[in-house]
Coordinates of C-alpha atoms in Angstrom, one line a residue:
M1 CA -16.7 -94.4 -35.5
T2 CA -17.5 -92.0 -32.7
Q3 CA -20.5 -91.1 -30.7
S4 CA -20.7 -87.4 -30.0
F5 CA -22.9 -85.5 -27.6
T6 CA -23.4 -81.8 -26.9
L7 CA -23.5 -80.9 -23.2
P8 CA -26.5 -78.8 -21.9
H9 CA -25.9 -75.2 -21.0
H10 CA -26.1 -75.8 -17.3
W11 CA -23.1 -78.2 -17.6
I12 CA -21.1 -75.5 -19.3
I13 CA -21.9 -73.1 -16.5
L14 CA -20.9 -75.6 -13.8
N15 CA -17.6 -76.2 -15.7
L16 CA -16.9 -72.5 -15.8
A17 CA -17.6 -72.1 -12.1
F18 CA -15.4 -75.0 -11.3
L19 CA -12.6 -73.4 -13.4
M20 CA -12.8 -70.2 -11.4
I21 CA -12.4 -72.2 -8.2
V22 CA -9.5 -74.1 -9.6
L23 CA -7.8 -70.9 -10.7
S24 CA -8.0 -69.6 -7.1
R25 CA -6.5 -72.8 -5.7
S26 CA -3.9 -74.5 -7.8
V27 CA -2.3 -74.9 -11.2
L28 CA -2.5 -78.6 -10.6
F29 CA -6.3 -78.5 -10.6
I30 CA -6.2 -76.5 -13.8
T31 CA -4.2 -79.3 -15.4
L32 CA -6.6 -81.9 -14.2
F33 CA -9.6 -79.9 -15.4
A34 CA -8.1 -79.5 -18.8
A35 CA -8.4 -83.2 -19.4
F36 CA -12.1 -82.9 -19.5
P37 CA -13.8 -81.2 -22.5
I38 CA -16.2 -78.4 -21.7
F39 CA -18.5 -78.7 -24.8
S40 CA -18.6 -82.3 -25.9
Y41 CA -17.1 -85.8 -25.6
S42 CA -16.7 -88.8 -27.9
A43 CA -17.2 -92.4 -27.2
P44 CA -16.7 -95.3 -29.6
L45 CA -19.7 -97.0 -31.2
P46 CA -19.6 -100.7 -31.5
P47 CA -18.4 -101.8 -35.0
R48 CA -21.0 -102.5 -37.6
P49 CA -21.9 -106.2 -37.3
A50 CA -21.5 -108.6 -40.2
L51 CA -24.5 -108.7 -42.5
P52 CA -26.4 -111.9 -41.7
A53 CA -27.4 -114.3 -44.5
G54 CA -30.7 -113.4 -46.1
L55 CA -31.0 -109.9 -44.9
V56 CA -31.4 -107.5 -47.8
T57 CA -30.0 -104.0 -47.3
Y58 CA -29.4 -100.9 -49.5
L59 CA -27.0 -98.2 -48.3
S60 CA -26.6 -94.8 -49.8
G61 CA -23.9 -92.5 -48.5
T62 CA -21.1 -93.1 -45.9
T63 CA -20.5 -96.3 -44.1
E64 CA -19.2 -94.3 -41.1
D65 CA -21.7 -93.6 -38.3
T66 CA -21.6 -90.7 -35.9
L67 CA -24.4 -90.7 -33.4
L68 CA -25.6 -87.2 -32.9
S69 CA -27.5 -85.7 -30.0
I70 CA -30.9 -84.3 -31.0
P71 CA -31.7 -81.6 -28.5
E72 CA -35.2 -81.0 -29.9
G73 CA -36.1 -84.6 -30.2
P74 CA -37.8 -86.9 -30.3
G75 CA -40.3 -86.3 -33.1
L76 CA -43.0 -88.2 -34.9
I77 CA -44.0 -87.9 -38.6
L78 CA -47.5 -89.3 -39.5
M79 CA -48.0 -89.2 -43.2
G80 CA -51.1 -90.4 -45.1
G81 CA -49.6 -92.1 -48.1
G82 CA -49.4 -91.3 -51.8
T83 CA -46.9 -88.7 -52.8
E84 CA -44.4 -87.8 -50.1
V85 CA -44.5 -84.4 -48.4
D86 CA -41.0 -82.9 -49.1
A87 CA -41.5 -79.9 -46.7
V88 CA -41.7 -82.0 -43.5
F89 CA -38.3 -83.5 -44.2
R90 CA -36.7 -80.3 -45.7
D91 CA -38.0 -77.7 -43.3
K92 CA -38.6 -79.7 -40.1
A93 CA -36.9 -83.1 -39.7
F94 CA -33.6 -82.7 -41.5
P95 CA -32.6 -79.4 -39.8
L96 CA -32.9 -81.2 -36.4
I97 CA -30.5 -83.9 -37.5
P98 CA -28.0 -82.2 -39.8
G99 CA -25.9 -84.8 -41.5
G100 CA -27.6 -87.6 -39.6
N101 CA -28.1 -91.2 -40.6
I102 CA -31.5 -92.5 -41.7
V103 CA -32.7 -96.0 -41.5
V104 CA -35.7 -97.1 -43.6
L105 CA -37.6 -100.2 -42.3
R106 CA -39.9 -102.2 -44.6
T107 CA -40.9 -105.8 -45.3
N108 CA -41.2 -105.6 -49.1
N109 CA -38.0 -105.5 -51.2
S110 CA -37.5 -102.0 -52.5
N111 CA -34.9 -99.3 -52.2
G112 CA -36.9 -96.4 -53.5
Y113 CA -36.4 -94.2 -50.5
N114 CA -32.6 -94.3 -50.7
S115 CA -32.2 -91.8 -53.5
Y116 CA -35.2 -89.7 -52.4
L117 CA -34.1 -89.2 -48.8
F118 CA -30.4 -89.1 -49.5
E119 CA -30.3 -86.6 -52.3
G120 CA -33.8 -85.8 -53.4
I121 CA -34.8 -83.5 -50.6
T122 CA -31.9 -81.2 -49.8
T123 CA -28.1 -80.7 -50.2
G124 CA -25.7 -78.9 -47.9
P125 CA -25.2 -79.4 -44.2
N126 CA -28.7 -80.8 -43.7
Q127 CA -28.3 -83.5 -46.2
P128 CA -28.2 -87.0 -44.5
S129 CA -24.9 -88.7 -44.3
S130 CA -26.5 -92.0 -45.2
V131 CA -29.8 -93.7 -45.9
E132 CA -29.9 -97.4 -45.3
T133 CA -33.0 -99.5 -46.2
L134 CA -33.4 -102.8 -44.3
V135 CA -35.9 -105.4 -45.6
V136 CA -36.9 -106.9 -42.3
D137 CA -39.4 -109.5 -43.4
S138 CA -39.0 -112.1 -40.7
R139 CA -38.8 -112.3 -37.0
T140 CA -35.4 -114.0 -37.3
K141 CA -34.0 -111.0 -39.2
A142 CA -35.7 -108.6 -36.7
D143 CA -33.6 -110.2 -33.9
T144 CA -30.2 -109.9 -35.7
D145 CA -27.4 -107.9 -34.3
Y146 CA -27.1 -106.0 -37.6
V147 CA -30.7 -104.7 -37.6
A148 CA -30.5 -103.8 -33.9
W149 CA -27.2 -101.9 -34.5
A150 CA -28.5 -100.0 -37.5
I151 CA -31.5 -98.8 -35.5
S152 CA -29.3 -97.8 -32.6
A153 CA -27.0 -95.8 -34.9
A154 CA -29.8 -93.8 -36.6
E155 CA -31.0 -90.2 -36.1
M156 CA -34.2 -90.8 -38.1
I157 CA -36.2 -94.0 -38.7
W158 CA -38.7 -94.2 -41.4
F159 CA -41.4 -96.9 -42.0
A160 CA -42.2 -97.3 -45.7
G161 CA -45.7 -98.0 -47.0
G162 CA -46.7 -101.6 -47.2
D163 CA -48.8 -103.9 -45.0
Q164 CA -48.9 -103.0 -41.4
S165 CA -49.8 -106.6 -40.5
A166 CA -46.5 -107.6 -41.9
Y167 CA -44.8 -105.1 -39.6
T168 CA -46.7 -106.2 -36.5
S169 CA -46.2 -109.9 -37.2
N170 CA -42.5 -109.7 -38.0
W171 CA -41.4 -106.9 -35.5
R172 CA -43.6 -107.2 -32.4
N173 CA -41.7 -108.5 -29.3
T174 CA -38.3 -108.6 -31.2
R175 CA -35.2 -106.5 -31.0
V176 CA -36.7 -104.2 -33.7
Q177 CA -39.4 -103.1 -31.3
S178 CA -37.1 -102.7 -28.3
E179 CA -34.5 -100.7 -30.3
L180 CA -37.3 -98.5 -31.8
Q181 CA -38.3 -97.7 -28.3
A182 CA -34.8 -97.0 -27.2
A183 CA -34.3 -94.8 -30.2
Y184 CA -37.4 -92.7 -29.5
D185 CA -36.4 -92.4 -25.9
R186 CA -33.0 -90.9 -26.8
G187 CA -34.6 -88.3 -29.1
V188 CA -34.7 -89.9 -32.6
I189 CA -37.2 -88.8 -35.2
I190 CA -39.5 -91.7 -36.1
G191 CA -42.1 -91.6 -38.9
G192 CA -43.9 -93.4 -41.6
T193 CA -46.3 -93.2 -44.5
S194 CA -49.5 -95.2 -45.2
A195 CA -48.9 -98.5 -43.4
G196 CA -45.9 -96.8 -41.7
M197 CA -48.4 -94.3 -40.1
A198 CA -50.9 -97.0 -39.3
I199 CA -48.5 -98.5 -36.8
M200 CA -48.0 -95.3 -34.8
G201 CA -51.1 -95.3 -32.6
E202 CA -51.8 -96.9 -29.2
L203 CA -54.1 -99.4 -31.1
I204 CA -53.2 -100.5 -34.6
Y205 CA -55.6 -101.5 -37.3
D206 CA -54.1 -104.9 -38.1
P207 CA -56.1 -106.9 -40.7
G208 CA -53.7 -109.8 -41.1
T209 CA -54.5 -111.6 -44.4
Q210 CA -58.1 -110.2 -44.5
S211 CA -59.2 -107.7 -47.0
S212 CA -59.2 -104.0 -46.1
L213 CA -61.9 -102.8 -43.8
T214 CA -64.1 -100.2 -45.4
T215 CA -66.7 -97.6 -44.4
A216 CA -69.4 -99.7 -46.0
N217 CA -68.4 -102.7 -43.8
I218 CA -68.8 -100.7 -40.7
A219 CA -72.2 -99.4 -41.9
T220 CA -73.5 -102.9 -42.0
D221 CA -71.7 -104.3 -38.9
A222 CA -70.1 -102.3 -36.1
Y223 CA -68.3 -105.5 -35.1
H224 CA -67.3 -106.4 -38.6
P225 CA -64.9 -109.5 -38.7
R226 CA -62.2 -107.3 -40.4
L227 CA -62.2 -104.8 -37.5
I228 CA -59.0 -106.1 -35.8
L229 CA -57.0 -103.9 -33.5
T230 CA -53.7 -104.9 -31.9
P231 CA -51.5 -103.1 -29.3
R232 CA -49.0 -100.4 -30.2
L233 CA -45.4 -101.0 -31.3
L234 CA -44.0 -97.7 -30.0
Q235 CA -44.7 -95.9 -26.8
S236 CA -45.1 -92.2 -27.1
P237 CA -47.1 -90.1 -24.6
W238 CA -48.6 -88.1 -27.5
M239 CA -50.0 -91.3 -29.0
N240 CA -51.8 -92.4 -25.9
G241 CA -55.4 -93.1 -26.8
V242 CA -54.8 -92.6 -30.5
I243 CA -56.0 -94.7 -33.5
T244 CA -54.6 -93.6 -36.8
D245 CA -55.8 -94.0 -40.4
T246 CA -54.4 -93.1 -43.8
H247 CA -55.4 -92.4 -47.5
F248 CA -58.2 -90.8 -45.6
R249 CA -60.4 -88.6 -47.7
N250 CA -59.1 -90.3 -50.9
R251 CA -60.7 -93.6 -49.9
D252 CA -63.5 -92.2 -47.7
R253 CA -62.2 -93.9 -44.6
L254 CA -64.0 -91.8 -42.0
G255 CA -66.7 -94.4 -41.3
R256 CA -64.1 -97.1 -40.7
L257 CA -62.1 -94.8 -38.3
L258 CA -65.2 -93.9 -36.4
G259 CA -66.0 -97.6 -36.3
M260 CA -62.6 -98.4 -34.8
M261 CA -63.0 -95.6 -32.2
A262 CA -66.5 -96.8 -31.2
Y263 CA -65.4 -100.4 -31.0
A264 CA -62.4 -99.6 -28.9
R265 CA -64.5 -97.6 -26.5
E266 CA -67.2 -100.2 -26.3
E267 CA -64.7 -103.0 -25.6
G268 CA -62.8 -100.9 -23.1
R269 CA -59.6 -101.0 -25.1
L270 CA -59.2 -97.2 -24.8
G271 CA -60.6 -94.8 -22.3
D272 CA -62.5 -91.5 -22.8
N273 CA -59.3 -89.8 -24.0
I274 CA -59.7 -91.6 -27.3
L275 CA -58.5 -89.7 -30.4
G276 CA -58.7 -90.4 -34.1
V277 CA -55.8 -89.1 -36.1
A278 CA -56.1 -89.4 -39.9
A279 CA -54.2 -88.1 -42.9
S280 CA -55.2 -87.9 -46.5
E281 CA -52.6 -88.6 -49.2
A282 CA -49.8 -86.0 -49.5
S283 CA -50.7 -84.8 -46.0
C284 CA -48.9 -85.2 -42.7
I285 CA -48.4 -84.0 -39.2
Y286 CA -45.1 -83.6 -37.3
V287 CA -45.4 -84.0 -33.5
D288 CA -42.5 -82.5 -31.6
A289 CA -41.0 -83.4 -28.3
N290 CA -43.5 -81.3 -26.4
G291 CA -46.5 -82.8 -28.2
L292 CA -47.2 -79.9 -30.6
G293 CA -48.3 -81.2 -33.9
T294 CA -47.8 -79.1 -37.1
T295 CA -49.4 -79.9 -40.4
F296 CA -47.5 -80.1 -43.7
L297 CA -49.3 -80.6 -47.0
G298 CA -47.8 -81.5 -50.4
P299 CA -49.0 -79.9 -53.7
T300 CA -51.9 -82.4 -53.9
G301 CA -52.4 -82.7 -50.2
D302 CA -55.9 -82.4 -48.6
A303 CA -55.7 -82.2 -44.8
V304 CA -55.0 -83.9 -41.5
Y305 CA -58.1 -84.8 -39.5
I306 CA -58.4 -85.1 -35.7
F307 CA -61.5 -86.7 -34.1
E308 CA -62.5 -86.3 -30.4
E309 CA -65.3 -87.4 -28.3
Q310 CA -67.1 -84.7 -26.3
Q311 CA -69.6 -84.7 -23.4
S312 CA -72.5 -85.0 -25.8
T313 CA -71.0 -87.9 -27.8
T314 CA -73.1 -91.0 -27.8
R315 CA -72.4 -94.5 -29.0
D316 CA -76.1 -95.2 -29.9
Q317 CA -75.6 -98.6 -31.5
V318 CA -72.3 -100.5 -31.4
N319 CA -73.4 -104.1 -31.6
S320 CA -72.3 -107.2 -33.4
G321 CA -74.2 -107.6 -36.7
Q322 CA -75.8 -104.2 -36.5
P323 CA -75.0 -101.0 -38.3
L324 CA -72.9 -98.5 -36.4
V325 CA -74.7 -95.4 -35.0
Y326 CA -72.2 -92.9 -33.4
S327 CA -73.2 -89.3 -32.8
N328 CA -71.8 -85.9 -32.0
I329 CA -68.1 -86.4 -32.5
L330 CA -65.8 -83.3 -32.9
R331 CA -63.8 -83.1 -36.1
Y332 CA -60.8 -80.7 -36.7
R333 CA -59.6 -80.2 -40.2
L334 CA -55.9 -79.1 -40.2
L335 CA -54.5 -77.4 -43.2
N336 CA -50.9 -76.4 -44.0
G337 CA -49.3 -74.8 -40.9
D338 CA -52.3 -75.6 -38.6
T339 CA -51.4 -77.0 -35.2
Y340 CA -52.9 -79.5 -32.7
N341 CA -51.4 -79.8 -29.2
F342 CA -51.4 -83.5 -28.2
A343 CA -50.3 -82.6 -24.7
N344 CA -53.5 -80.8 -23.8
R345 CA -55.7 -81.7 -26.7
S346 CA -56.1 -78.1 -28.0
T347 CA -56.2 -76.3 -31.3
S348 CA -57.3 -73.0 -32.7
V349 CA -58.9 -74.8 -35.7
P350 CA -62.7 -74.6 -35.4
P351 CA -64.5 -77.9 -34.9
L352 CA -67.2 -79.5 -36.9
E353 CA -69.7 -81.8 -35.0
L354 CA -70.6 -84.9 -37.0
S355 CA -72.4 -88.2 -36.7
F356 CA -72.4 -91.5 -38.5
D357 CA -75.5 -93.7 -39.0
G358 CA -75.0 -96.9 -40.9
R359 CA -78.7 -97.4 -41.3
N360 CA -79.0 -94.5 -43.7
A361 CA -77.1 -96.0 -46.7
P362 CA -75.6 -94.5 -48.6
A363 CA -76.0 -91.2 -46.8
F364 CA -74.1 -92.3 -43.7
Y365 CA -72.8 -88.8 -42.6
A366 CA -74.3 -85.8 -41.0
P367 CA -73.5 -83.3 -42.3
P368 CA -73.4 -84.8 -45.7
N369 CA -69.7 -83.9 -46.4
P370 CA -67.8 -84.5 -43.2
Y371 CA -64.5 -83.6 -44.9
A372 CA -65.5 -80.1 -45.8
P373 CA -64.7 -76.9 -43.8
P374 CA -67.2 -76.2 -40.9
D375 CA -69.0 -73.5 -42.9
E376 CA -69.7 -75.7 -45.9
N377 CA -72.5 -78.2 -46.4
Q378 CA -72.1 -79.9 -49.7
E379 CA -72.6 -83.3 -51.2
P380 CA -70.3 -86.1 -50.2
P381 CA -66.8 -85.7 -51.5
T382 CA -65.5 -86.9 -54.8
G383 CA -62.1 -85.4 -54.2
D384 CA -60.4 -84.6 -57.4
Y385 CA -61.6 -87.8 -59.1
I386 CA -62.7 -87.6 -62.7
Y387 CA -63.7 -91.3 -62.4
A388 CA -64.2 -93.4 -59.3
E389 CA -65.9 -96.8 -58.6
F390 CA -66.0 -98.1 -55.1
F391 CA -68.6 -100.8 -55.7
T392 CA -70.8 -99.5 -52.9
N393 CA -73.9 -100.6 -54.8
T394 CA -74.1 -104.2 -53.6
T395 CA -76.6 -105.4 -56.3
A396 CA -75.6 -103.6 -59.5
T397 CA -73.9 -105.7 -62.3
L398 CA -70.8 -104.5 -64.0
A399 CA -72.9 -103.6 -67.1
Q400 CA -75.2 -101.5 -64.9
L401 CA -72.1 -99.7 -63.6
G402 CA -71.0 -99.0 -67.2
F403 CA -68.2 -101.6 -67.5
T404 CA -67.5 -103.5 -70.7
T405 CA -66.2 -107.1 -70.5
Q406 CA -64.5 -109.2 -73.2
D407 CA -64.0 -112.9 -72.8
F408 CA -61.4 -114.5 -75.1
S409 CA -61.0 -117.7 -73.0
G410 CA -64.3 -119.3 -73.6
G411 CA -65.7 -119.4 -70.1
N412 CA -64.2 -117.0 -67.7
V413 CA -65.9 -113.7 -67.2
W414 CA -65.5 -110.6 -65.1
S415 CA -68.5 -109.9 -62.8
A416 CA -69.5 -107.9 -59.8
S417 CA -69.2 -110.2 -56.8
T418 CA -69.2 -110.1 -53.0
R419 CA -66.2 -111.9 -51.7
D420 CA -65.1 -112.0 -48.1
N421 CA -67.8 -109.4 -47.3
R422 CA -66.4 -107.0 -49.9
R423 CA -68.1 -106.0 -53.2
V424 CA -65.5 -106.2 -56.0
A425 CA -65.1 -106.8 -59.7
R426 CA -63.9 -110.3 -60.0
I427 CA -62.6 -112.6 -62.7
N428 CA -63.5 -116.1 -61.6
F429 CA -61.6 -119.3 -62.2
N430 CA -62.2 -122.4 -64.2
S431 CA -59.7 -125.2 -63.7
D432 CA -60.0 -126.3 -67.4
L433 CA -59.5 -122.9 -69.0
P434 CA -56.8 -120.3 -69.2
K435 CA -57.5 -116.6 -68.6
N436 CA -57.6 -114.1 -71.4
D437 CA -60.2 -111.6 -70.3
W438 CA -60.7 -107.8 -70.3
L439 CA -62.5 -105.5 -68.1
L440 CA -63.0 -101.9 -69.4
T441 CA -64.2 -99.1 -67.2
P442 CA -66.7 -96.5 -68.3
S443 CA -65.1 -93.6 -70.3
F444 CA -63.8 -90.4 -68.8
A445 CA -62.3 -87.3 -70.3
L446 CA -58.6 -86.5 -70.1
E447 CA -56.8 -83.3 -71.2
A448 CA -53.6 -83.6 -73.2
G449 CA -50.5 -82.7 -71.2
R450 CA -52.2 -83.0 -67.8
Q451 CA -51.2 -85.5 -65.2
Y452 CA -53.5 -88.0 -63.6
Q453 CA -53.1 -90.3 -60.6
V454 CA -54.6 -93.8 -61.3
E455 CA -55.2 -96.1 -58.3
F456 CA -57.0 -99.3 -57.6
W457 CA -57.1 -102.1 -55.0
V458 CA -56.3 -105.5 -56.3
Q459 CA -56.2 -109.0 -54.8
G460 CA -55.1 -112.3 -56.3
G461 CA -54.9 -115.7 -54.8
G462 CA -55.1 -119.4 -55.3
N463 CA -53.0 -122.5 -54.7
R464 CA -51.8 -123.4 -58.2
T465 CA -51.1 -121.3 -61.3
L466 CA -50.1 -117.7 -60.9
D467 CA -52.0 -115.0 -62.8
D468 CA -50.9 -111.9 -64.7
L469 CA -52.7 -108.6 -64.9
D470 CA -51.9 -105.8 -67.3
V471 CA -53.5 -102.3 -66.9
W472 CA -53.9 -100.0 -69.8
I473 CA -55.3 -96.5 -70.3
G474 CA -56.3 -95.1 -73.6
P475 CA -59.1 -94.1 -76.0
G476 CA -61.6 -96.4 -77.6
N477 CA -64.2 -99.0 -76.6
I478 CA -62.5 -102.4 -77.0
N479 CA -59.2 -103.9 -76.0
T480 CA -57.4 -103.4 -79.3
D481 CA -58.1 -99.7 -79.1
L482 CA -56.2 -99.5 -75.8
T483 CA -53.3 -101.7 -76.9
T484 CA -52.8 -99.8 -80.2
S485 CA -53.5 -96.3 -79.1
G486 CA -53.2 -96.4 -75.3
T487 CA -50.5 -96.7 -72.7
L488 CA -49.5 -99.7 -70.6
L489 CA -49.6 -98.4 -67.0
L490 CA -48.7 -101.5 -65.1
E491 CA -47.7 -105.2 -65.4
L492 CA -48.5 -107.4 -62.4
R493 CA -46.9 -110.8 -62.7
G494 CA -47.3 -113.9 -60.7
M495 CA -50.4 -112.9 -58.7
G496 CA -51.5 -115.4 -56.1
T497 CA -49.4 -117.8 -54.1
G498 CA -48.3 -121.3 -54.1
N499 CA -49.4 -121.7 -50.5
T500 CA -51.9 -124.2 -49.3
P501 CA -54.3 -122.9 -48.1
P502 CA -53.7 -119.8 -50.3
T503 CA -52.7 -116.5 -48.9
L504 CA -54.5 -113.6 -50.6
T505 CA -52.3 -110.6 -51.0
P506 CA -54.1 -107.3 -51.5
T507 CA -52.1 -104.3 -52.9
T508 CA -52.9 -100.8 -54.0
P509 CA -50.9 -99.6 -57.1
S510 CA -50.6 -95.9 -57.6
M511 CA -49.5 -94.6 -61.0
I512 CA -49.0 -91.2 -62.6
H513 CA -50.1 -90.9 -66.2
T514 CA -49.5 -87.9 -68.5
A515 CA -52.3 -87.7 -71.1
I516 CA -51.0 -87.8 -74.6
R517 CA -54.2 -86.6 -76.2
S518 CA -57.5 -85.0 -75.1
G519 CA -60.8 -86.9 -75.2
L520 CA -62.5 -89.9 -73.8
H521 CA -60.4 -92.7 -72.3
R522 CA -60.9 -95.9 -70.4
L523 CA -59.0 -98.1 -68.1
G524 CA -58.5 -101.7 -69.3
F525 CA -57.7 -104.6 -67.0
H526 CA -56.4 -107.6 -68.8
A527 CA -56.3 -110.9 -66.8
R528 CA -54.1 -113.7 -68.2
S529 CA -52.9 -117.1 -67.1
A530 CA -51.7 -120.2 -68.9
A531 CA -54.0 -122.4 -66.8
D532 CA -56.7 -121.0 -64.6
Q533 CA -56.7 -121.8 -60.9
N534 CA -56.8 -118.3 -59.3
D535 CA -59.1 -115.3 -59.1
I536 CA -58.4 -111.6 -59.3
R537 CA -60.4 -109.0 -57.5
L538 CA -60.6 -105.2 -58.1
D539 CA -62.0 -102.4 -56.0
E540 CA -61.6 -98.6 -55.3
I541 CA -60.7 -97.8 -58.9
T542 CA -60.0 -94.0 -59.2
V543 CA -58.6 -91.5 -61.7
K544 CA -57.7 -88.2 -60.2
L545 CA -56.5 -85.0 -61.8
L546 CA -53.3 -83.6 -60.3
P547 CA -53.7 -79.9 -60.0
E548 CA -50.0 -79.0 -60.1
P549 CA -47.0 -80.6 -61.6
P550 CA -45.1 -82.8 -59.1
Q551 CA -42.1 -81.2 -57.5
V552 CA -40.0 -84.3 -57.7
D553 CA -39.0 -86.7 -60.5
D554 CA -41.4 -89.4 -61.5
Q555 CA -39.2 -92.1 -59.9
W556 CA -40.2 -90.7 -56.6
L557 CA -43.9 -90.2 -57.1
L558 CA -44.8 -93.7 -55.8
L559 CA -42.7 -93.6 -52.7
G560 CA -45.7 -93.5 -50.4
D561 CA -46.2 -97.2 -51.2
P562 CA -43.1 -98.5 -53.1
G563 CA -43.8 -102.0 -54.2
F564 CA -47.5 -101.3 -54.4
G565 CA -47.9 -101.3 -50.6
D566 CA -51.0 -100.1 -48.9
G567 CA -52.0 -98.8 -45.5
F568 CA -54.7 -101.4 -45.3

């Protein structure tokens, strides 16, 4: 194993000058000088430590490690979740680290990135020499020699999607954090998607075991209990003053990002250089060593959004228990190839001035569509959704929202419910009864042969029996229609925990479905358990038409959140 560096041009010039002097003096000096290489040198890397007990790793490629210099590093990749953006790896990152080693860090057990990054992006000289996934799901593992060595031997480090609170709780103030900083300081490219992007700012939205903060929460309470911000994990001058957010337009998270910005300013957590940086799904920005950010979008990508305060910005109402009122913020919508300079906070993209008023539910935004180009003024976005239910109506029943419920357990029932300050569809629990209950969405039209992305937020918890949830899509109006003519999209097993008190574990599955036939379809959620001690909650149910065929195999479509992770 060797560690190789390329000397800068001024060192070459000095060496040549020295050689001329030596030639004029003595052959002896020439001999001595020849012992020192002009262009590069090699030094041994420490050997790979033994794999500690309990640490799960997945390695693709060579076990040999050559640490390369990265003259144009460091770099940051901030990706919004969903389908990965191939172009940022193929056209930007990999050419800077040809044949380099990539380390993927995560806390949920999956190796989905190994094949994608190792052989799914490019071949030839820019193909990585290795991709190693480390499942670092405890502070003990984060402090091991093996994990520290792997990070120190990488040219690129990638944070998978998942739960950013798991990252902060397991990695903060450990060798993972210190080695990440050392890696960035020596020029490594560091990036992440969804939760992996969420941990890149100076302040991190860090909900812990709480449900995900929503725009609707901020509209009712600018100091909502789920608005939790913790300090950064990585020091980069370009992320000073930055708060990030992900799955942005797809889940209408503008209100919550503005809420985090207003709260941070009101509490003195960040100064007047505050910046909101948000990416929709299949959208990302690469920030180079000089602070220049360049946007890359995938086939289904929307945009990267930058939010700045200006002289006329006012925080009209940022009080506990009261709706947020925050006015005159500048928004920049960056499309493919657009740039934003984090060094001097400049861009050629025209700004849109917008405001948020939580008192005006549900029309929080001015202008009405804050995601649109500056010259458009249209209704609030539906994205490419052909069906969406975010349960923003806090009084409507499931029947009023068009859902159908079927109870085969003699007592349990799906209902609209407010739990932990979040409106959801919930299957309750009855300790004497098993679960065997269906929730069917309103119908929506699919076209045969087209691909659709199905997503929803789900949470299960309790302290005894674990629940199962099956998700179907198909034609018809009752459960047997779906099970005989539809498609089983997902099987979630063992939802909930055996902990006391219980730990609720929200996740956001994302699935790609190719319609078999044209016509009206429904989603069916089938909750089951042998004995009923837990509840299951659903929110943010969406079906989106994908405008173009994916560019990668289906096995890589979910890589934004392998293991059903979410950037909460």
